[in-house]
Tab-separated table of N, CA and C in Angstrom:
chain	number	residue	atom	x	y	z
D	6	MET	N	129.609	45.462	37.525
D	6	MET	CA	128.862	44.296	37.690
D	6	MET	C	127.662	44.981	37.580
D	7	THR	N	126.646	44.414	36.172
D	7	THR	CA	125.412	44.821	36.103
D	7	THR	C	124.685	43.846	37.426
D	8	GLU	N	123.682	45.009	37.840
D	8	GLU	CA	122.819	44.514	38.519
D	8	GLU	C	120.694	44.304	38.049
D	9	LEU	N	120.010	43.199	38.313
D	9	LEU	CA	118.129	43.775	38.061
D	9	LEU	C	117.847	43.454	39.066
D	10	THR	N	116.602	44.399	38.508
D	10	THR	CA	115.980	44.564	39.952
D	10	THR	C	114.666	43.550	39.629
D	11	VAL	N	113.983	42.748	40.429
D	11	VAL	CA	112.881	42.000	40.196
D	11	VAL	C	112.055	42.030	41.297
D	12	ILE	N	110.644	42.408	40.786
D	12	ILE	CA	109.806	42.799	41.614
D	12	ILE	C	108.771	41.633	41.393
D	13	GLU	N	108.414	40.266	42.423
D	13	GLU	CA	107.396	39.871	42.751
D	13	GLU	C	106.609	40.470	43.354
D	14	THR	N	105.156	39.784	43.347
D	14	THR	CA	104.122	40.057	44.459
D	14	THR	C	103.357	38.467	44.173
D	15	GLU	N	102.802	38.642	45.386
D	15	GLU	CA	101.487	37.513	45.230
D	15	GLU	C	100.221	37.735	45.571
D	16	THR	N	99.055	36.379	44.989
D	16	THR	CA	98.037	36.708	45.825
D	16	THR	C	97.639	35.211	46.466
D	17	ALA	N	97.220	35.871	47.677
D	17	ALA	CA	96.467	34.181	47.485
D	17	ALA	C	95.134	34.073	48.248
D	18	SER	N	94.347	33.200	47.911
D	18	SER	CA	92.555	33.153	48.333
D	18	SER	C	92.015	32.047	49.222
D	19	ALA	N	91.412	32.300	49.579
D	19	ALA	CA	91.033	31.424	50.690
D	19	ALA	C	90.063	29.982	49.853
D	20	ALA	N	89.942	30.278	48.798
D	20	ALA	CA	88.911	28.946	47.767
D	20	ALA	C	90.177	28.271	47.452
D	21	SER	N	91.287	28.296	47.827
D	21	SER	CA	92.929	27.106	46.989
D	21	SER	C	92.301	26.389	47.782
D	22	CYS	N	92.865	26.628	49.269
D	22	CYS	CA	92.794	25.160	49.835
D	22	CYS	C	92.628	25.789	51.694
D	23	SER	N	92.143	25.105	52.186
D	23	SER	CA	92.653	25.354	53.817
D	23	SER	C	93.040	25.700	54.709
D	24	CYS	N	94.375	25.730	53.872
D	24	CYS	CA	95.559	26.913	54.950
D	24	CYS	C	95.738	27.746	54.549
D	25	CYS	N	94.827	28.258	53.867
D	25	CYS	CA	94.218	30.258	53.746
D	25	CYS	C	94.392	30.939	54.874
D	26	ALA	N	94.385	31.357	56.143
D	26	ALA	CA	94.270	32.259	56.805
D	26	ALA	C	93.090	33.628	56.898
D	27	THR	N	93.451	33.949	55.751
D	27	THR	CA	92.312	35.701	55.590
D	27	THR	C	91.927	34.818	54.024
D	28	PRO	N	90.658	35.220	53.636
D	28	PRO	CA	89.644	35.721	53.162
D	28	PRO	C	91.030	35.720	51.619
D	29	SER	N	90.763	36.331	51.588
D	29	SER	CA	91.916	36.951	50.419
D	29	SER	C	93.311	37.858	50.895
D	30	ALA	N	94.306	38.273	50.340
D	30	ALA	CA	95.445	38.925	50.983
D	30	ALA	C	96.565	39.215	49.335
D	31	THR	N	96.143	39.628	49.375
D	31	THR	CA	97.648	40.362	48.228
D	31	THR	C	98.539	40.619	49.219
D	32	ALA	N	99.587	40.447	48.431
D	32	ALA	CA	101.345	40.931	49.209
D	32	ALA	C	101.459	42.042	48.652
D	33	GLU	N	102.383	43.188	49.063
D	33	GLU	CA	103.012	44.073	48.959
D	33	GLU	C	104.138	43.457	47.580
D	34	PRO	N	104.582	44.349	46.740
D	34	PRO	CA	105.375	44.284	45.662
D	34	PRO	C	107.439	44.270	46.522
D	35	LYS	N	107.825	42.811	45.915
D	35	LYS	CA	108.586	42.810	46.474
D	35	LYS	C	110.903	43.069	45.967
D	36	GLU	N	110.662	44.404	45.907
D	36	GLU	CA	112.318	44.757	45.083
D	36	GLU	C	113.161	43.661	45.479
D	37	THR	N	113.626	43.117	44.470
D	37	THR	CA	115.267	42.348	45.103
D	37	THR	C	115.696	42.624	43.655
D	38	THR	N	116.876	43.285	43.965
D	38	THR	CA	118.853	43.166	43.647
D	38	THR	C	119.279	42.286	43.209
D	39	VAL	N	119.816	40.992	41.511
D	39	VAL	CA	120.223	40.267	41.867
D	39	VAL	C	121.342	40.436	40.604
D	40	SER	N	122.483	40.249	41.295
D	40	SER	CA	123.783	40.392	40.563
D	40	SER	C	123.972	39.021	39.535
D	41	GLU	N	124.742	39.687	38.160
D	41	GLU	CA	124.627	38.482	37.198
D	41	GLU	C	125.576	37.800	37.646
D	42	ASN	N	126.547	37.552	38.581
D	42	ASN	CA	127.160	36.415	39.057
D	42	ASN	C	126.638	35.326	39.778
D	43	ALA	N	125.222	36.230	40.003
D	43	ALA	CA	124.715	35.130	40.587
D	43	ALA	C	124.457	33.119	40.453
D	44	THR	N	124.002	33.022	41.467
D	44	THR	CA	123.693	31.130	40.900
D	44	THR	C	122.428	30.763	41.299
D	45	THR	N	121.970	30.773	40.272
D	45	THR	CA	120.720	30.026	40.403
D	45	THR	C	120.375	28.188	39.632
D	46	ALA	N	118.979	27.979	41.203
D	46	ALA	CA	119.247	26.526	41.020
D	46	ALA	C	117.218	26.330	41.260
D	47	VAL	N	117.138	25.112	40.332
D	47	VAL	CA	115.749	24.806	40.600
D	47	VAL	C	115.097	23.463	41.303
D	48	TYR	N	114.588	23.404	42.072
D	48	TYR	CA	113.405	22.717	42.597
D	48	TYR	C	112.591	21.917	42.573
D	49	THR	N	112.323	21.417	42.823
D	49	THR	CA	110.604	20.701	43.038
D	49	THR	C	110.019	20.019	44.182
D	50	VAL	N	109.080	21.027	43.991
D	50	VAL	CA	108.302	20.983	45.847
D	50	VAL	C	106.782	20.396	45.752
D	51	SER	N	106.828	19.801	46.398
D	51	SER	CA	105.046	18.618	46.213
D	51	SER	C	104.534	19.117	47.537
D	52	GLY	N	103.194	19.409	47.298
D	52	GLY	CA	102.309	20.074	48.373
D	52	GLY	C	101.945	21.551	48.784
D	53	MET	N	101.945	22.308	47.324
D	53	MET	CA	101.795	23.796	47.519
D	53	MET	C	100.533	23.435	47.002
D	54	THR	N	100.121	24.149	47.413
D	54	THR	CA	97.733	24.009	47.049
D	54	THR	C	97.561	25.405	46.729
D	55	CYS	N	98.132	26.669	47.432
D	55	CYS	CA	97.780	28.319	47.074
D	55	CYS	C	98.644	29.037	47.593
D	56	GLY	N	98.338	30.693	47.301
D	56	GLY	CA	99.174	31.083	47.262
D	56	GLY	C	100.372	31.676	49.113
D	57	HIS	N	98.767	31.296	50.396
D	57	HIS	CA	99.235	30.811	50.575
D	57	HIS	C	101.101	29.780	50.689
D	58	CYS	N	100.795	28.589	50.885
D	58	CYS	CA	101.966	27.996	50.589
D	58	CYS	C	102.630	28.405	49.633
D	59	VAL	N	102.951	29.241	49.215
D	59	VAL	CA	104.059	29.842	48.092
D	59	VAL	C	104.865	30.488	48.980
D	60	LYS	N	103.417	31.096	50.383
D	60	LYS	CA	104.540	32.568	50.605
D	60	LYS	C	105.388	31.861	51.262
D	61	SER	N	104.636	30.291	52.089
D	61	SER	CA	105.397	29.964	53.117
D	61	SER	C	106.743	29.502	52.383
D	62	VAL	N	107.354	28.553	51.375
D	62	VAL	CA	107.892	28.459	50.920
D	62	VAL	C	108.379	29.412	50.001
D	63	THR	N	108.499	30.082	50.271
D	63	THR	CA	109.723	31.705	49.416
D	63	THR	C	110.003	32.406	51.057
D	64	GLU	N	109.616	32.639	51.500
D	64	GLU	CA	109.953	32.503	53.595
D	64	GLU	C	111.042	31.705	53.943
D	65	GLU	N	111.122	30.235	53.863
D	65	GLU	CA	111.765	29.577	54.608
D	65	GLU	C	112.987	29.675	53.908
D	66	VAL	N	113.114	29.499	52.509
D	66	VAL	CA	113.738	29.134	51.580
D	66	VAL	C	114.570	30.947	51.578
D	67	GLY	N	113.600	31.714	52.140
D	67	GLY	CA	114.257	33.255	51.493
D	67	GLY	C	115.240	33.467	52.288
D	68	ALA	N	115.107	32.690	53.753
D	68	ALA	CA	115.858	32.347	55.259
D	68	ALA	C	117.249	32.262	54.586
D	69	ILE	N	117.747	31.989	54.091
D	69	ILE	CA	118.731	30.744	53.890
D	69	ILE	C	119.963	31.922	53.235
D	70	ASP	N	121.125	31.359	54.255
D	70	ASP	CA	121.658	33.060	54.134
D	70	ASP	C	123.121	32.790	52.714
D	71	GLY	N	122.631	33.964	52.159
D	71	GLY	CA	123.433	34.092	50.479
D	71	GLY	C	121.997	34.052	49.407
D	72	VAL	N	120.747	33.664	49.569
D	72	VAL	CA	119.464	33.019	49.340
D	72	VAL	C	119.375	35.554	48.820
D	73	THR	N	118.960	35.666	47.866
D	73	THR	CA	118.888	36.157	46.804
D	73	THR	C	117.423	36.558	46.463
D	74	ALA	N	116.607	35.664	45.553
D	74	ALA	CA	115.755	35.815	45.355
D	74	ALA	C	114.755	34.377	45.782
D	75	VAL	N	113.506	34.613	45.483
D	75	VAL	CA	113.269	32.645	44.912
D	75	VAL	C	111.398	33.508	44.323
D	76	ASP	N	111.670	32.227	43.602
D	76	ASP	CA	110.817	32.334	42.547
D	76	ASP	C	109.782	30.878	42.693
D	77	VAL	N	108.404	31.427	43.154
D	77	VAL	CA	107.623	29.533	43.233
D	77	VAL	C	106.733	30.311	41.992
D	78	GLU	N	106.707	28.400	41.232
D	78	GLU	CA	105.534	28.525	40.609
D	78	GLU	C	104.165	27.082	41.327
D	79	LEU	N	103.263	27.620	41.764
D	79	LEU	CA	102.581	27.422	41.924
D	79	LEU	C	101.894	25.655	41.085
D	80	ALA	N	101.231	26.361	39.718
D	80	ALA	CA	100.875	24.940	38.486
D	80	ALA	C	102.312	23.984	38.761
D	81	THR	N	102.938	24.073	38.780
D	81	THR	CA	104.100	23.325	38.698
D	81	THR	C	104.891	23.022	39.743
D	82	GLY	N	104.693	23.116	40.756
D	82	GLY	CA	105.813	23.143	41.955
D	82	GLY	C	107.488	23.680	41.396
D	83	LYS	N	107.778	23.943	40.746
D	83	LYS	CA	109.124	24.584	40.615
D	83	LYS	C	109.267	26.047	41.722
D	84	VAL	N	110.458	25.518	41.687
D	84	VAL	CA	111.018	26.683	42.872
D	84	VAL	C	112.924	27.300	42.355
D	85	THR	N	112.797	28.232	42.177
D	85	THR	CA	113.952	28.535	41.518
D	85	THR	C	114.500	29.942	42.177
D	86	VAL	N	116.094	29.391	43.005
D	86	VAL	CA	116.022	29.863	44.010
D	86	VAL	C	117.713	30.898	43.752
D	87	THR	N	117.402	31.939	43.920
D	87	THR	CA	119.421	32.576	42.536
D	87	THR	C	120.232	32.335	44.107
D	88	SER	N	121.619	32.604	44.609
D	88	SER	CA	121.744	32.966	45.675
D	88	SER	C	122.851	33.053	45.259
D	89	THR	N	124.185	34.319	46.071
D	89	THR	CA	125.220	34.314	45.761
D	89	THR	C	126.544	33.215	45.867
D	90	ALA	N	125.665	32.105	46.171
D	90	ALA	CA	127.159	30.970	46.062
D	90	ALA	C	125.939	29.942	46.115
D	91	PRO	N	126.411	28.744	45.575
D	91	PRO	CA	126.177	27.650	45.682
D	91	PRO	C	125.094	27.126	47.195
D	92	LEU	N	124.001	26.580	46.892
D	92	LEU	CA	123.405	26.121	48.804
D	92	LEU	C	123.495	24.337	48.172
D	93	ALA	N	123.420	24.232	49.549
D	93	ALA	CA	123.772	23.111	50.003
D	93	ALA	C	122.058	22.271	50.267
D	94	ASP	N	122.093	21.063	49.524
D	94	ASP	CA	120.640	20.491	48.938
D	94	ASP	C	119.722	20.502	50.181
D	95	ALA	N	120.953	20.335	51.289
D	95	ALA	CA	120.444	20.181	52.911
D	95	ALA	C	119.594	21.082	53.841
D	96	ALA	N	120.144	22.276	53.059
D	96	ALA	CA	119.425	23.225	53.609
D	96	ALA	C	118.187	23.705	52.672
D	97	VAL	N	118.217	23.354	51.592
D	97	VAL	CA	116.891	24.249	50.945
D	97	VAL	C	116.248	22.708	51.330
D	98	LYS	N	115.831	21.687	50.990
D	98	LYS	CA	115.197	20.305	51.886
D	98	LYS	C	114.751	21.180	53.434
D	99	ALA	N	115.467	21.046	54.503
D	99	ALA	CA	115.396	21.919	55.379
D	99	ALA	C	114.156	22.798	55.088
D	100	ALA	N	114.583	23.310	54.458
D	100	ALA	CA	113.844	25.139	54.589
D	100	ALA	C	112.258	24.570	53.878
D	101	VAL	N	112.576	23.442	53.123
D	101	VAL	CA	110.988	23.085	51.976
D	101	VAL	C	109.839	22.573	53.577
D	102	ASP	N	110.838	21.316	53.996
D	102	ASP	CA	110.490	20.742	55.172
D	102	ASP	C	109.335	21.654	56.299
D	103	GLU	N	110.376	22.747	56.965
D	103	GLU	CA	110.524	23.528	57.739
D	103	GLU	C	108.996	24.364	57.450
D	104	ALA	N	108.760	24.756	55.570
D	104	ALA	CA	107.282	25.477	55.643
D	104	ALA	C	105.985	24.572	55.625
D	105	GLY	N	106.354	22.856	55.762
D	105	GLY	CA	105.428	22.050	55.763
D	105	GLY	C	104.790	21.353	54.579
D	106	TYR	N	106.150	21.487	53.800
D	106	TYR	CA	106.194	20.080	52.261
D	106	TYR	C	107.672	19.722	52.059
D	107	THR	N	107.305	19.059	50.641
D	107	THR	CA	108.280	17.966	50.409
D	107	THR	C	109.089	18.525	49.429
D	108	LEU	N	111.102	18.376	49.392
D	108	LEU	CA	111.038	18.608	48.269
D	108	LEU	C	111.883	17.078	47.756
D	109	VAL	N	111.048	17.143	46.190
D	109	VAL	CA	110.752	16.187	45.401
D	109	VAL	C	112.664	16.188	44.745
D	110	SER	N	112.992	16.914	44.360
D	110	SER	CA	114.421	17.239	43.073
D	110	SER	C	114.890	18.717	43.537
């Protein structure tokens, strides 16, 4: 089995929107190992406006059982989720709702 290491970083700025708790924050890089047998799904989420929003969605979706990686593109609202098996859409919707945003597709 071949494995790929993904390193993600995030930066948040209070100038982006009012939901940011700190003037600026930089998350430490997060290393994730992804198997070549992983399942990847792309969703669209609306309502995100800053790095804090990205972090909230990443944390909630990342807490779903089997999720190994979450990549959120703030500009497009695209959320790419890698998991060990296909995820139930209801689980992803619930996680996005819990983060305070709307799953569009």
